[in-house]
Amino acid sequence: MILTPLLKRSAKGLSWKSLCFFSSTTSRREIRDVAELPERLHPEYHDTKHLELLCLHWPCPPRNVLITKKNSDPSITKSLVELAHHIHTTYPHVNLILEPHAAEEVHEQLCFPVYSSPTPRHEAPPVLRNKVDLIATLGGDGTILHASSLFATAKRVPPILSFSMGTLGFLGEWKFKEYKRAFREVYMSGAGVRYGSSLFEEDQPAAPCPDAPKESIAKDPCDSSAHIHPSTPMGWSSIRGMSMGNGRGARILLRNRLKVQIVSPSSRNPPPPIHAMNEVILHRGADPHLAIVEVFVGGRFLTEAVADGIIVSTPTGSTAYSLSSGGSIVHPLVSSLLLTPVCPRSLSFRPLVLPANTPITLRLSEKNRGREVDVSIDGVKSSVAVGVGMEVRVWGEDIRNREGVWCGGVPSIVRGRENGAGGEDHWVGGLNGLLKFNYPFGEET
Amino acid sequence: MILTPLLKRSAKGLSWKSLCFFSSTTSRREIRDVAELPERLHPEYHDTKHLELLCLHWPCPPRNVLITKKNSDPSITKSLVELAHHIHTTYPHVNLILEPHAAEEVHEQLCFPVYSSPTPRHEAPPVLRNKVDLIATLGGDGTILHASSLFATAKRVPPILSFSMGTLGFLGEWKFKEYKRAFREVYMSGAGVRYGSSLFEEDQPAAPCPDAPKESIAKDPCDSSAHIHPSTPMGWSSIRGMSMGNGRGARILLRNRLKVQIVSPSSRNPPPPIHAMNEVILHRGADPHLAIVEVFVGGRFLTEAVADGIIVSTPTGSTAYSLSSGGSIVHPLVSSLLLTPVCPRSLSFRPLVLPANTPITLRLSEKNRGREVDVSIDGVKSSVAVGVGMEVRVWGEDIRNREGVWCGGVPSIVRGRENGAGGEDHWVGGLNGLLKFNYPFGEET
Amino acid sequence: MILTPLLKRSAKGLSWKSLCFFSSTTSRREIRDVAELPERLHPEYHDTKHLELLCLHWPCPPRNVLITKKNSDPSITKSLVELAHHIHTTYPHVNLILEPHAAEEVHEQLCFPVYSSPTPRHEAPPVLRNKVDLIATLGGDGTILHASSLFATAKRVPPILSFSMGTLGFLGEWKFKEYKRAFREVYMSGAGVRYGSSLFEEDQPAAPCPDAPKESIAKDPCDSSAHIHPSTPMGWSSIRGMSMGNGRGARILLRNRLKVQIVSPSSRNPPPPIHAMNEVILHRGADPHLAIVEVFVGGRFLTEAVADGIIVSTPTGSTAYSLSSGGSIVHPLVSSLLLTPVCPRSLSFRPLVLPANTPITLRLSEKNRGREVDVSIDGVKSSVAVGVGMEVRVWGEDIRNREGVWCGGVPSIVRGRENGAGGEDHWVGGLNGLLKFNYPFGEET
Amino acid sequence: MILTPLLKRSAKGLSWKSLCFFSSTTSRREIRDVAELPERLHPEYHDTKHLELLCLHWPCPPRNVLITKKNSDPSITKSLVELAHHIHTTYPHVNLILEPHAAEEVHEQLCFPVYSSPTPRHEAPPVLRNKVDLIATLGGDGTILHASSLFATAKRVPPILSFSMGTLGFLGEWKFKEYKRAFREVYMSGAGVRYGSSLFEEDQPAAPCPDAPKESIAKDPCDSSAHIHPSTPMGWSSIRGMSMGNGRGARILLRNRLKVQIVSPSSRNPPPPIHAMNEVILHRGADPHLAIVEVFVGGRFLTEAVADGIIVSTPTGSTAYSLSSGGSIVHPLVSSLLLTPVCPRSLSFRPLVLPANTPITLRLSEKNRGREVDVSIDGVKSSVAVGVGMEVRVWGEDIRNREGVWCGGVPSIVRGRENGAGGEDHWVGGLNGLLKFNYPFGEET
Ligand SMILES: NC(=O)C1=CN([C@@H]2O[C@H](COP(=O)(O)OP(=O)(O)OC[C@H]3O[C@@H](n4cnc5c(N)ncnc54)[C@H](O)[C@@H]3O)[C@@H](O)[C@H]2O)C=CC1
Ligand SMILES: NC(=O)C1=CN([C@@H]2O[C@H](COP(=O)(O)OP(=O)(O)OC[C@H]3O[C@@H](n4cnc5c(N)ncnc54)[C@H](O)[C@@H]3O)[C@@H](O)[C@H]2O)C=CC1
Ligand SMILES: NC(=O)C1=CN([C@@H]2O[C@H](COP(=O)(O)OP(=O)(O)OC[C@H]3O[C@@H](n4cnc5c(N)ncnc54)[C@H](O)[C@@H]3O)[C@@H](O)[C@H]2O)C=CC1
Ligand SMILES: NC(=O)C1=CN([C@@H]2O[C@H](COP(=O)(O)OP(=O)(O)OC[C@H]3O[C@@H](n4cnc5c(N)ncnc54)[C@H](O)[C@@H]3O)[C@@H](O)[C@H]2O)C=CC1
């Protein structure tokens, strides 16, 4: 079992004393198997009055939190440890999951066990997909894309709480220093629903999840007894010292994903679709020559693109590669797909914005004479190159099922302003602050 | 009363003999007042399986048809007469409405009365808005825009059946030579609904509109007795010789409009909003200097545009002025607004695509030092220029009311293919055929 | 005579005491007629090793300096007075010319006469063109364009020393606080040539201009005796206290102009060409409809532009209107003309860069049906509108005559770095500092 | 010696009879070594009145003609044989050089020897560079680029006569069916100069090249005696049956090349520069991540490009890759370099046009963390990848030496119109015919 080397290492920890103030057995610095965790909770998303932002509602407090982080940045690793400690101390029933590399890197600095599971670079093992209630990311846009990619074959992505860490990003919502407020807001989100406005004031116990055995709360954040029943969910009222204030729920921006299938003409069964948060791109890659791609829209032939490549992007991805290729900026709430050419050999290939439910097919033309093109999804090159006759099929994900329930997309936890204003702010702010949108001419001040 | 000169003229007709083969009184070549017509019918729009095209359903056959045409083109005038005759002959209960100029131009060539009403260039008088069931346009995109503008202050625009007349257009759906099939398809649309599949087979009389007195059908298309009760609606079964075939209903593309309000800081009551089909543009016009416009999105300050102008466009308008200014092409079914600058003095003002329900405000900055800018809606310059401090407020029209009923937008009758395929075809076809989208390099054939 | 009212006013001055420390007669605050001044000197421009910057060489010190300024900015008016005083005090033989409006505004604050002449907004009267040796501008790009426009019909523009005054500009070279160094550098430029390296060291008198009577130097800057012989040129050695240092000459960037002729089909004799520094543009102006313009290049039909307008720009103008319309940025030393469409109704009208000597003709097509378009040169609308059939003919100015002598263009005095580096600096600096070229994404610091 | 296998094969020819009508020895179907040929002739290029096209002047008739062709297209191979025969028959003293692959492919179909030499894909061996007087290309733009690349390290490229072969191209000038006229025009070009207007009328023998032994003309085109002295140049008068007409010389468009040096920080001696006809590009290639490149212009830091790549292009290349990346179209006679980013992660990186003599340096930033980028020159990937710290240095080639003699560039033989009009025609024609420049909206005819 792949985890063994990690588990072995746990005994060698030396630095934990600086972080854990209680005596503890070495078992506390263990890496445990994610499989031991209780099943994933699926929150609901309710409509709100703030444009189309949704409100997060947990059925009961989240239990399993995956923290992903950008690699090779020691200061981010430090922040991870800080966040882990905070969560462990304040929300003792929350189990922390780390990716193997991070788990190995930090578990000795933690006085409590973390959970992990071997995750190949771009898809979480089924077990992970069945366990994670909530994701927190520490890094830039790439870290969020990576977190989303772990659920690339899953229908439902856990809500993502993203902290931008110096690395500036357009998708990141929260500053790390806000982590306490942010985590509490997410953790408590929906708690008020069951009790109306009187919740927290009367301090009634919040409903534990139906299948959860009642249990006393661990008093000591480093008391290992809290960990021997990791599946024990606790009601929100168990969180001591919470001043619930207005009980404001976390705001969710459901970012549409797109679905991608790489189909070869010979294959009988097309592979299951992979979801992308930003885009899928077909690109000449290392070949110095133009690629020739036939583009079909809604089942009809649209055009033959002779170009470096072709991007099909979500509105979220409209500020990523598509932007660099001349695409318009599309607000994430415009239900649509973008078709943007990369360096087309034509004066008249203007980017298109299509309804999200339009199926788009990109077929590598016979004219490429045997040459292959690269396919990348959210910046990660597919191991499968696309050869002549092969097709990349793309269409938008439904984020509402037939009953009108919001269930797809990437639920991004939006940072509201203190006064309760919505997430528009962030997007407009991102245009100006990050993309330097319409940056005025004139000398710097 | 303004119509008097027109009505007077009707007695002077000399050329009618060439067109009317029956003896007739001069009254047949009259221009009558639109006010005499029965009240407007409001069709319903039902969802279909063809993507998001809707299906037109008349409560009972349409009675009042407005035909608009491009001016100063004799061959179009000829086509108007041909179409009018066809409608009168085949659908004797249909009343034809013409714009004053056209009425005066052609009524002497018609052996039946037409209805008219003084229509100032860009807004129909309330009476017209209360009478027209259906519009047919003969011309180019400009004629469709004009027809739509006649309902610029109305919540509901009648369905528009557009014939492109040599003048190539992107919005025009039908070729004139298809007018018989086209008109019948629209006229009959929804007839089948009340009778299930057995309609027409059993040849039962279609339900006349509730308020309509039963009446016998005029046998003679030029028999003036048909006209003395213009308010008499007839059931569909009264149309002789109709082979109803599959009773296929007309397909509707509901084109979102945007709403525009020009507000001056001093004014207490903002004027009622005007609807645009393509776009509203603020432009420096004759002033050779840059305009400075503050742009607010969703109530928040987005940016200060220093530019020739700023366009807020519908997806329909994305292939019009916005395209020339570098905007993306947006499919009419993507619910959105486009914000496209015209010649901005910035390297970084990229066009934006926003959710249709985002309110956008364009305010003329104090920095313009007293200069005014032009406002044009769908290519027609507003009589009001915008001065410093004044605002243009724009937001998308709701095309569905709270009960989910489709009611706004411009209901454009889409030309399906014989085999029943939907309107996507036309859009993709328009990109390739008209806009020369991604036109391939290489020698002409 | 138009100047009379100005001259009259000169007696009423009250504020002069604050500026002039010597007793003086009222005549000192006079506005005199430019015609009284000695004839204009024509400097030579010599090749240098610094890329293609040239070196300015006066035949003898400049005598008549025109100062133009931006209007309605009191702080600029103050700077004008400061600069005028400095020049008068340090270079007593220099005569100052102001535009009528400025002359009237400031002459009472000056204890010496200024020269002026009625200048209609966009063309200097011939007399002015024959008198001005050097121009100094105080303002932004618009002020430089205006200065250049005063010589729009002249073959040779005097060297322009431009001070940017808060109003940021791309063309402005110098900061006002550098005015002493700047003026001296220009004034002395070329002085060293006649004497080789020993100049100034041996302090020999510099050669006065051949036709100039020898004369003693006015000791007192406000001594009116200095003014009674305004035509007296002085050798450079007369400038007291000059530490000549390395005798570095002023660097000149010769900015190519383009020549414009508006020709109507009926007219026999085309008008004399007008020169533009930035561009000429044909634009629909107040008309809300597209203009249709036939474009001929090198005498051959290139294309029919259906657009808001068409720009023909110099490389200098490539960072002005052409940039806003999507044109490339062209370095002023690339001998070329830019053809840039404004909002063309075509997906495939890419901006063109043509050799400077290519004649371009823009003809208003018959298809405009009688509509006229506006013509603007350097941001000033021509009084002549262009009607159907009329042509705007454009071609680049020769800046070198047959003998290879540099004589055309707008000689812009470039601000070198102290260490003698050339003007490239300014252009690259302007891209980054002013145009925010390739402004990096990411949060502001 | 690499040629041996080729030479051996020559005896196996079977198909020659269909082409050669005279008895011949097998030696005629030989492939000989280029080294045997007489030294290359360097023509002169004289200024003309037609804008900046030049006129070709041979010192004596060209002797060694290299024909290159597109590979794997049998119809082009057939045309090659036809052209070779025509040349051999009509200009018996001309020696034909083929690339090894083509030589092997066709020599058995020729009743005379051809010359060849092993040419690695992108650089001719020195021997070839010293032998070729004239190049004829049969293919598309790629074939012309390839021909030019054979002289990528040479200062002087022989004149190129390009025939476009079905494969449409922007650079190709001549249609194959014009080959007789075209070849004669080039061959004779400059012949008239030595004799003034009386040339050909008096039919005096044209001057043979100084070092050429006088010799009688081979009467029989397939007479092998003509070949035993391949170094024998003949005067133009030896071409029988030439009706010299107006003696019009071939028009030359000297296309500027750029020079590229790939320099690693450690290397002491930078490699000799390679010339490019279209462009050099740095590109991320197979790496799915952005490349970070520091750009220096004229020795000064301009900007840090975060992008797919950066192109430095000639005006000739402005219609190639740079165009696809959004660059302007620059006429080949505008002496300039284009700096065009490929998919830059910035809203404000506009393409630049710089003076041809500006040195540009592209340095791979440290921020790429060890990643390498691809370098391609004229569509051929360099074997050297560029690693962190390495630089690509680019500057324009001087096409005139200090004495003002035209000597660099790619001398492209322009197809004039019968009436003697210049090459502008072709460029404007190419924009319209090939690039579909400003292709008008509207239905196809
Ligand atoms: N020429 C270009 O613009 C290229 C862009 N990319 C983009 O990079 C993404 C992968 O990101 P990384 O793994 O971090 O690669 P990376 O390290 O190459 O960085 C990509 C950059 O794009 C930004 N970014 C990513 N998604 C964004 C979004 N939705 N909106 C605004 N900015 C966004 C990131 O902050 C980062 O600055 C891909 O999905 C693709 O969109 C990838 C290659 C080339
Ligand atoms: N530079 C430009 O591109 C300009 C464009 N316009 C457009 O013209 C419209 C008014 O049309 P007209 O009265 O006929 O003026 P017009 O006679 O000036 O023609 C406008 C052109 O735009 C086309 N057009 C109109 N709406 C379109 C659409 N939705 N999609 C594609 N093509 C469309 C028409 O077919 C016609 O070719 C305005 O709404 C504005 O969008 C107006 C002025 C300048
Ligand atoms: N949409 C646009 O970009 C428009 C641009 N203009 C430009 O304005 C010029 C006239 O200038 P003003 O009288 O000051 O008018 P203005 O007061 O309207 O300002 C024009 C702006 O362009 C800048 N500018 C002028 N020439 C420039 C150059 N060569 N490079 C970079 N920036 C330059 C000025 O600094 C100023 O910011 C015209 O020649 C035209 O190029 C004029 C109208 C519209
Ligand atoms: N996305 C793009 O536009 C790409 C363009 N290229 C271009 O291809 C060139 C190499 O050509 P091939 O070997 O034939 O490769 P190729 O077979 O990939 O074709 C390149 C295309 O560019 C055309 N072309 C080449 N030079 C041109 C010029 N100066 N003006 C107008 N069209 C031109 C050719 O006719 C051909 O259609 C490179 O120098 C580069 O400029 C190469 C890769 C991608």
Coordinates of C-alpha atoms in Angstrom, one line a residue, chain A residues 255-429:
Chain A
R255 CA -18.8 28.2 -11.7
N256 CA -19.9 26.2 -14.7
R257 CA -17.6 23.5 -15.9
L258 CA -17.4 22.1 -19.3
K259 CA -17.2 18.4 -20.1
V260 CA -14.6 17.0 -22.4
Q261 CA -14.4 13.6 -24.2
I262 CA -11.5 12.6 -26.4
V263 CA -12.9 10.1 -28.9
S264 CA -11.0 8.2 -31.4
P265 CA -12.8 7.1 -34.5
S266 CA -12.1 3.4 -33.9
S267 CA -13.1 3.3 -30.3
R268 CA -16.6 1.8 -29.5
N269 CA -17.1 3.3 -26.1
P270 CA -16.1 6.9 -25.6
P271 CA -14.3 7.5 -22.3
P272 CA -16.3 9.1 -19.5
P273 CA -16.2 12.9 -19.7
I274 CA -13.6 14.9 -17.8
H275 CA -14.7 18.3 -16.4
A276 CA -12.7 21.4 -16.9
M277 CA -13.0 24.6 -14.9
N278 CA -11.1 26.9 -17.3
E279 CA -10.9 25.4 -20.7
V280 CA -9.8 22.6 -23.0
I281 CA -7.3 23.5 -25.7
L282 CA -6.1 21.7 -28.8
H283 CA -2.7 23.0 -29.8
R284 CA 0.1 22.3 -32.2
G285 CA 2.4 22.0 -29.3
A286 CA 6.0 21.2 -30.3
D287 CA 5.1 20.9 -34.0
P288 CA 6.1 24.1 -35.7
H289 CA 3.3 23.8 -38.2
L290 CA -0.2 24.9 -38.2
A291 CA -2.9 22.5 -37.0
I292 CA -6.1 22.0 -39.0
V293 CA -9.2 21.4 -37.0
E294 CA -12.8 21.0 -38.1
V295 CA -15.2 22.7 -35.8
F296 CA -18.8 21.6 -35.4
V297 CA -21.3 23.5 -33.4
G298 CA -24.6 22.1 -32.3
G299 CA -24.0 19.2 -34.6
R300 CA -23.4 21.3 -37.7
F301 CA -20.1 22.1 -39.4
L302 CA -19.1 25.6 -38.5
T303 CA -15.6 26.0 -39.9
E304 CA -12.2 24.6 -40.6
A305 CA -9.7 26.3 -38.3
V306 CA -6.1 26.5 -39.5
A307 CA -4.3 27.7 -36.4
D308 CA -2.0 27.2 -33.5
G309 CA -4.9 25.8 -31.7
I310 CA -8.5 26.1 -30.6
I311 CA -9.8 26.9 -27.1
V312 CA -13.2 26.0 -25.7
S313 CA -13.5 27.8 -22.5
T314 CA -16.0 28.4 -19.6
P315 CA -16.8 31.9 -18.6
T316 CA -14.4 31.3 -15.7
G317 CA -11.7 30.6 -18.2
S318 CA -12.5 33.7 -20.2
T319 CA -9.9 35.5 -18.1
A320 CA -7.3 32.8 -18.6
Y321 CA -5.9 31.5 -21.9
S322 CA -8.9 32.7 -24.0
L323 CA -8.2 36.2 -22.9
S324 CA -4.6 36.0 -24.1
S325 CA -5.9 34.8 -27.4
G326 CA -8.1 37.7 -27.9
G327 CA -11.4 36.5 -26.4
S328 CA -13.9 38.7 -24.6
I329 CA -14.2 38.7 -20.8
V330 CA -17.3 36.9 -19.9
H331 CA -18.8 37.1 -16.4
P332 CA -18.9 33.7 -14.7
L333 CA -22.7 33.9 -14.4
V334 CA -23.3 34.2 -18.2
S335 CA -24.2 30.6 -19.0
S336 CA -22.1 30.1 -22.1
L337 CA -19.1 28.5 -23.8
L338 CA -16.4 30.4 -25.5
L339 CA -14.8 29.3 -28.8
T340 CA -11.6 31.2 -29.2
P341 CA -8.9 30.4 -31.8
V342 CA -5.2 30.7 -31.1
C343 CA -3.3 32.4 -33.8
P344 CA -5.7 31.5 -36.6
R345 CA -4.5 31.8 -40.2
S346 CA -7.4 33.9 -41.1
L347 CA -8.3 37.6 -40.7
S348 CA -11.9 36.8 -39.9
F349 CA -12.0 34.2 -37.1
R350 CA -13.6 36.2 -34.3
P351 CA -14.1 34.6 -30.9
L352 CA -17.6 33.2 -30.4
V353 CA -19.8 33.0 -27.3
L354 CA -22.3 30.1 -27.5
P355 CA -25.0 28.9 -25.2
A356 CA -23.7 26.6 -22.5
N357 CA -25.7 23.7 -23.8
T358 CA -24.3 23.8 -27.3
P359 CA -22.3 20.7 -28.1
I360 CA -19.0 21.5 -29.8
T361 CA -16.8 19.0 -31.6
L362 CA -13.2 19.6 -32.6
R363 CA -12.0 17.1 -35.2
L364 CA -8.4 16.9 -36.3
S365 CA -8.6 17.1 -40.1
E366 CA -7.1 14.6 -42.5
K367 CA -5.1 17.5 -43.9
N368 CA -2.8 17.3 -40.9
R369 CA -1.1 14.3 -42.7
G370 CA -0.5 12.2 -39.6
R371 CA 0.5 15.0 -37.3
E372 CA -0.9 14.9 -33.8
V373 CA -1.9 17.8 -31.6
D374 CA -1.7 18.3 -27.8
V375 CA -4.8 18.5 -25.7
S376 CA -4.6 20.3 -22.4
I377 CA -7.3 20.7 -19.8
D378 CA -6.9 23.5 -17.3
G379 CA -3.3 23.7 -18.1
V380 CA -2.5 20.0 -17.8
K381 CA -1.5 18.2 -20.9
S382 CA -3.5 15.1 -21.6
S383 CA -1.4 11.9 -21.9
V384 CA -3.5 11.2 -25.0
A385 CA -2.4 13.2 -28.1
V386 CA -5.1 13.7 -30.7
G387 CA -4.4 12.1 -34.0
V388 CA -6.0 12.6 -37.4
G389 CA -9.7 11.8 -37.3
M390 CA -9.9 11.9 -33.5
E391 CA -12.4 14.2 -31.9
V392 CA -12.6 16.3 -28.8
R393 CA -16.2 16.7 -27.8
V394 CA -17.2 19.5 -25.5
W395 CA -20.4 20.7 -23.9
G396 CA -21.4 22.6 -20.9
E397 CA -22.2 20.9 -17.6
D398 CA -25.8 21.2 -16.3
I399 CA -25.5 22.9 -12.9
R400 CA -29.2 22.4 -12.1
N401 CA -30.8 19.0 -12.4
R402 CA -34.3 18.4 -13.7
E403 CA -35.9 19.2 -10.4
G404 CA -34.1 22.6 -10.4
V405 CA -31.7 21.6 -7.7
W406 CA -28.2 23.2 -8.0
C407 CA -25.8 20.4 -8.1
G408 CA -23.0 20.8 -10.6
G409 CA -20.3 23.4 -11.2
V410 CA -17.5 24.4 -8.9
P411 CA -19.0 25.9 -5.8
S412 CA -16.7 28.8 -5.0
I413 CA -17.1 30.4 -1.7
V414 CA -17.3 34.1 -2.4
R415 CA -15.9 36.7 -0.1
G416 CA -18.7 39.1 0.7
R417 CA -18.1 42.5 2.1
E418 CA -18.7 43.0 5.8
N419 CA -21.9 44.8 4.9
G420 CA -23.3 41.8 3.2
A421 CA -22.8 42.9 -0.4
G422 CA -22.3 40.2 -3.0
G423 CA -19.6 38.7 -5.1
E424 CA -19.9 41.0 -8.0
D425 CA -17.5 43.1 -6.2
H426 CA -14.8 40.6 -6.5
W427 CA -15.1 40.2 -10.2
V428 CA -15.2 43.9 -10.9
G429 CA -12.4 44.3 -8.4

